[in-house]
């Protein structure tokens, strides 16, 4: 586990500003006469208890269901809480959208995994975040639903975590919209490329993220090491369909590294000997000869 981080969650200002004690259960002395003569309602000290009670009763009295993509139910929540916490959900559930009539919201699968934690947070209850990946997914949910307080909470978790290559790879892959976290993640990966290459996170990176990595100028690693790492990534992609039961043939490996990535490898920084030792396994023969001539000319 990356940490067993518990939110010090308090009832958010959006809820506090809306849930006033203008009911029969208001605390004594809550209503005062203002200078303008209007009656002023203060926020009830029982708001956290009220939200806790609502959370516990959400299965029986909640109006909105959140579903897996296949229709299975993930969670249920009260419309009033959702409207307060997310302008996106407020628009979806109070408009001409289908969700407004069905009161059902389908979640993408990676959101469904963390949505019980999201609801606990929105109801003002403590949230236990046990892994870095969960924190990243919470940040993505917050971005999608424009949930400001969840954004702040999840971003702080990510920023406070000890950086490692797999964690920073997750940030660049999934949080491209979070500029401060993204800058920190790229700086770490540039400084620790070998840690990234040796991790399973490297094998899971998308082609577009790999391309972004190869375009960076401050990677503290020589080109032969980068090319070997690309070969390892390509080999993993070939093994996936077969479940990793058989090693791909050399002819398959020669075509496995996409040309779009090979064009980003700075072969001019390699010697002919390095190219012969590394590149021959991952390049088609004609491409290898072409690059060998190019590198030999540069070396001369």
Coordinates of C-alpha atoms in Angstrom, one line a residue:
X1 CA 0.0 0.0 0.0
X2 CA 1.2 3.5 -0.7
X3 CA -0.3 4.8 2.5
X4 CA -3.4 4.3 4.6
X5 CA -4.5 7.9 4.2
X6 CA -7.8 8.9 5.9
X7 CA -9.5 12.1 4.8
X8 CA -10.0 14.7 7.5
X9 CA -13.3 15.3 5.7
X10 CA -15.5 18.0 6.9
X11 CA -18.8 19.0 5.6
X12 CA -18.0 21.1 2.5
X13 CA -19.0 24.7 2.2
X14 CA -21.5 23.9 -0.5
X15 CA -23.4 21.7 1.9
X16 CA -23.0 24.0 4.9
X17 CA -24.4 26.9 2.9
X18 CA -27.4 25.0 1.9
X19 CA -28.4 22.8 4.8
X20 CA -29.7 25.4 7.2
X21 CA -31.6 24.8 10.5
X22 CA -34.9 26.3 9.4
X23 CA -36.7 23.2 10.4
X24 CA -38.3 21.9 13.6
X25 CA -35.0 20.4 14.6
X26 CA -33.1 23.7 14.7
X27 CA -30.9 24.5 17.6
X28 CA -32.2 27.0 20.1
X29 CA -31.1 30.5 19.4
X30 CA -30.3 29.7 15.7
X31 CA -32.7 32.4 14.4
X32 CA -31.7 36.0 15.1
X33 CA -33.1 39.4 14.1
X34 CA -30.7 41.1 11.6
X35 CA -30.2 44.9 11.3
X36 CA -32.5 44.9 8.3
X37 CA -35.3 43.2 10.2
X38 CA -35.1 39.8 8.3
X39 CA -34.8 36.6 10.1
X40 CA -31.4 35.0 9.8
X41 CA -30.8 31.3 9.8
X42 CA -27.5 29.9 11.1
X43 CA -26.2 26.5 10.1
X44 CA -27.2 23.7 12.4
X45 CA -24.5 22.1 14.4
X46 CA -26.2 18.8 13.6
X47 CA -25.5 19.0 9.8
X48 CA -22.7 16.3 10.0
X49 CA -25.1 14.0 11.9
X50 CA -27.8 14.7 9.4
X51 CA -25.6 13.8 6.4
X52 CA -24.4 10.6 8.2
X53 CA -28.0 9.6 8.7
X54 CA -28.8 10.3 5.1
X55 CA -25.8 8.2 4.0
X56 CA -26.9 5.3 6.1
X57 CA -30.4 5.5 4.6
X58 CA -29.3 6.1 1.0
X59 CA -30.2 2.5 -0.1
X60 CA -33.8 3.0 0.9
X61 CA -34.4 6.7 0.4
X62 CA -31.9 7.8 -2.2
X63 CA -33.4 8.8 -5.5
X64 CA -30.4 8.3 -7.9
X65 CA -28.8 5.0 -8.8
X66 CA -25.2 4.7 -10.2
X67 CA -24.7 1.7 -12.4
X68 CA -21.9 -0.4 -14.0
X69 CA -21.9 -0.2 -17.8
X70 CA -23.7 -3.6 -17.8
X71 CA -26.5 -2.3 -15.6
X72 CA -25.5 -3.7 -12.2
X73 CA -25.9 -1.2 -9.4
X74 CA -22.9 0.3 -7.8
X75 CA -24.4 2.8 -5.4
X76 CA -27.4 4.9 -4.5
X77 CA -27.5 8.5 -3.4
X78 CA -29.8 11.4 -2.6
X79 CA -30.4 13.9 -5.3
X80 CA -29.9 16.9 -3.0
X81 CA -26.4 15.8 -2.0
X82 CA -25.4 15.1 -5.6
X83 CA -26.7 18.5 -6.8
X84 CA -24.6 20.2 -4.1
X85 CA -21.4 18.4 -4.8
X86 CA -21.3 18.3 -8.6
X87 CA -22.5 20.8 -11.1
X88 CA -22.2 18.1 -13.8
X89 CA -24.6 15.8 -12.0
X90 CA -26.9 18.7 -11.2
X91 CA -27.1 19.4 -14.9
X92 CA -27.6 15.8 -15.8
X93 CA -30.3 15.2 -13.3
X94 CA -32.3 18.4 -13.7
X95 CA -32.4 18.9 -17.4
X96 CA -33.7 17.2 -20.6
X97 CA -31.0 14.5 -20.4
X98 CA -32.1 10.9 -20.1
X99 CA -30.6 10.7 -16.6
X100 CA -33.1 13.3 -15.4
X101 CA -36.1 11.0 -16.2
X102 CA -34.5 7.7 -15.3
X103 CA -32.5 8.9 -12.2
X104 CA -29.9 6.4 -13.3
X105 CA -26.2 7.3 -14.1
X106 CA -23.9 4.8 -15.7
X107 CA -20.3 4.9 -14.6
X108 CA -17.2 4.0 -16.6
X109 CA -15.7 0.9 -15.0
X110 CA -12.6 2.5 -13.4
X111 CA -14.9 5.1 -11.8
X112 CA -17.2 2.4 -10.5
X113 CA -14.4 0.9 -8.5
X114 CA -13.9 4.0 -6.4
X115 CA -17.4 5.5 -6.4
X116 CA -18.3 4.2 -3.0
X117 CA -15.4 6.3 -1.6
X118 CA -16.6 9.3 -3.7
X119 CA -20.1 9.0 -2.1
X120 CA -18.6 8.8 1.4
X121 CA -16.7 11.9 0.7
X122 CA -19.7 13.8 -0.6
X123 CA -21.7 12.9 2.5
X124 CA -18.9 14.3 4.7
X125 CA -17.7 10.9 6.0
X126 CA -14.1 9.8 6.6
X127 CA -12.5 8.2 3.5
X128 CA -9.7 5.7 3.7
X129 CA -7.4 5.8 0.6
X130 CA -5.1 2.8 0.6
X131 CA -3.3 3.0 -2.7
X132 CA -1.9 5.6 -5.0
X133 CA -4.0 4.3 -7.9
X134 CA -7.1 4.9 -5.9
X135 CA -6.0 8.5 -5.3
X136 CA -5.4 9.0 -9.0
X137 CA -8.9 7.6 -9.9
X138 CA -10.5 9.8 -7.3
X139 CA -8.8 12.8 -9.0
X140 CA -10.2 11.7 -12.3
X141 CA -13.7 11.3 -11.0
X142 CA -13.4 14.8 -9.4
X143 CA -12.3 16.2 -12.8
X144 CA -15.1 14.6 -14.7
X145 CA -17.9 15.7 -12.3
X146 CA -16.3 19.1 -11.5
X147 CA -16.3 18.2 -7.8
X148 CA -14.1 20.9 -6.4
X149 CA -13.6 19.7 -2.9
X150 CA -12.8 16.1 -4.1
X151 CA -10.3 17.7 -6.5
X152 CA -8.5 19.4 -3.7
X153 CA -8.5 16.3 -1.5
X154 CA -7.3 13.9 -4.1
X155 CA -4.7 16.2 -5.5
X156 CA -3.2 16.7 -2.1
X157 CA -3.0 13.0 -1.6
X158 CA -1.1 12.6 -4.8
X159 CA 1.2 15.5 -4.2
X160 CA 2.1 14.3 -0.7
X161 CA 2.9 10.7 -1.8
X162 CA 6.5 9.7 -2.1
X163 CA 7.3 9.7 -5.9
X164 CA 8.3 6.5 -7.6
X165 CA 8.5 5.7 -11.3
X166 CA 5.3 3.6 -11.4
X167 CA 3.4 6.3 -9.5
X168 CA 4.6 9.1 -11.7
X169 CA 3.9 6.9 -14.8
X170 CA 0.3 6.7 -13.6
X171 CA 0.1 10.5 -13.3
X172 CA 1.4 11.1 -16.8
X173 CA -0.9 8.4 -18.2
X174 CA -4.1 9.5 -16.5
X175 CA -3.8 13.1 -15.2
X176 CA -2.8 15.1 -18.2
X177 CA -5.2 17.8 -17.1
X178 CA -3.4 18.4 -13.8
X179 CA -0.5 20.6 -14.8
X180 CA 1.4 20.9 -11.5
X181 CA 1.3 17.1 -10.8
X182 CA 2.2 16.4 -14.5
X183 CA 5.3 18.7 -14.4
X184 CA 6.5 16.9 -11.2
X185 CA 5.9 13.5 -12.7
X186 CA 7.7 14.2 -15.9
X187 CA 10.7 15.6 -14.0
X188 CA 10.9 12.5 -11.9
X189 CA 10.7 10.1 -14.9
X190 CA 13.4 12.1 -16.8
X191 CA 15.6 11.8 -13.8
X192 CA 14.9 8.0 -13.1
X193 CA 14.4 6.4 -16.5
X194 CA 16.0 3.1 -15.5
X195 CA 13.6 2.7 -12.6
X196 CA 10.7 3.2 -15.1
X197 CA 12.1 0.8 -17.6
X198 CA 12.4 -2.0 -15.1
X199 CA 8.9 -1.6 -13.7
X200 CA 5.7 -3.3 -15.0
X201 CA 4.2 0.2 -15.3
X202 CA 6.5 0.7 -18.4
X203 CA 4.9 -2.2 -20.1
X204 CA 1.4 -0.8 -19.6
X205 CA 2.1 2.7 -21.0
X206 CA 0.1 3.8 -24.0
X207 CA 1.9 4.5 -27.3
X208 CA 1.0 8.2 -27.0
X209 CA 2.6 8.4 -23.5
X210 CA 5.7 6.7 -24.7
X211 CA 6.0 9.1 -27.6
X212 CA 5.6 12.1 -25.1
X213 CA 8.4 10.5 -23.0
X214 CA 10.8 10.1 -26.0
X215 CA 10.3 13.7 -27.1
X216 CA 11.7 15.0 -23.8
X217 CA 15.3 16.3 -23.9
X218 CA 16.3 15.7 -20.3
X219 CA 16.1 11.9 -20.0
X220 CA 19.2 10.8 -18.0
X221 CA 19.9 7.7 -20.0
X222 CA 21.8 6.8 -23.2
X223 CA 19.9 5.9 -26.3
X224 CA 20.9 2.1 -26.4
X225 CA 19.2 1.7 -23.0
X226 CA 16.1 3.5 -24.3
X227 CA 16.0 1.3 -27.4
X228 CA 16.2 -1.9 -25.3
X229 CA 13.4 -0.6 -23.1
X230 CA 11.2 0.0 -26.2
X231 CA 12.0 -3.6 -27.3
X232 CA 10.8 -4.9 -23.9
X233 CA 7.6 -2.8 -24.2
X234 CA 7.0 -4.1 -27.7
X235 CA 7.7 -7.8 -26.7
X236 CA 5.0 -7.4 -23.9
X237 CA 2.5 -6.1 -26.5
X238 CA 3.1 -9.2 -28.7
X239 CA 2.8 -11.6 -25.8
X240 CA -0.5 -10.1 -24.5
X241 CA -2.9 -11.7 -27.1
X242 CA -1.4 -15.2 -26.4
X243 CA -1.4 -14.7 -22.7
X244 CA 2.4 -14.6 -22.6
X245 CA 2.7 -18.3 -23.1
X246 CA 5.1 -18.2 -26.1
X247 CA 8.0 -15.9 -26.9
X248 CA 7.5 -13.9 -30.1
X249 CA 9.6 -14.8 -33.1
X250 CA 12.5 -12.5 -34.1
X251 CA 10.6 -11.6 -37.3
X252 CA 7.7 -10.4 -35.1
X253 CA 10.0 -8.4 -32.9
X254 CA 11.5 -6.6 -35.9
X255 CA 8.1 -5.1 -36.7
X256 CA 6.9 -4.8 -33.1
X257 CA 8.3 -1.3 -32.3
X258 CA 6.0 1.2 -34.1
X259 CA 7.7 3.4 -36.6
X260 CA 6.3 6.4 -34.9
X261 CA 8.4 5.6 -31.8
X262 CA 11.5 4.6 -33.8
X263 CA 11.5 8.0 -35.4
X264 CA 11.7 9.5 -31.9
X265 CA 14.8 7.4 -30.9
X266 CA 17.9 9.6 -31.4
X267 CA 20.0 7.1 -33.3
X268 CA 22.5 9.8 -34.1
X269 CA 23.6 9.6 -30.4
X270 CA 24.6 5.9 -30.9
X271 CA 27.8 4.5 -32.2
X272 CA 27.8 1.9 -34.9
X273 CA 28.8 -0.8 -32.4
X274 CA 25.9 0.2 -30.1
X275 CA 23.5 0.0 -33.0
X276 CA 24.8 -3.4 -34.0
X277 CA 24.5 -4.7 -30.4
X278 CA 21.0 -3.4 -29.7
X279 CA 19.0 -2.3 -32.7
X280 CA 19.3 -5.4 -34.9
X281 CA 16.9 -7.3 -32.8
X282 CA 14.2 -4.7 -33.1
X283 CA 14.5 -3.5 -36.6
X284 CA 13.6 -4.9 -40.0
X285 CA 16.8 -5.6 -42.0
X286 CA 16.4 -2.8 -44.5
X287 CA 15.7 -0.3 -41.7
X288 CA 18.7 -1.5 -39.7
X289 CA 21.0 -1.1 -42.7
X290 CA 19.7 2.4 -43.4
X291 CA 20.3 3.5 -39.8
X292 CA 23.7 1.8 -39.7
X293 CA 24.8 3.8 -42.7
X294 CA 23.5 7.0 -41.1
X295 CA 25.2 6.3 -37.8
X296 CA 28.5 5.3 -39.5
X297 CA 28.4 8.5 -41.5
X298 CA 27.8 10.6 -38.3
X299 CA 30.6 8.8 -36.5
X300 CA 33.0 9.4 -39.4

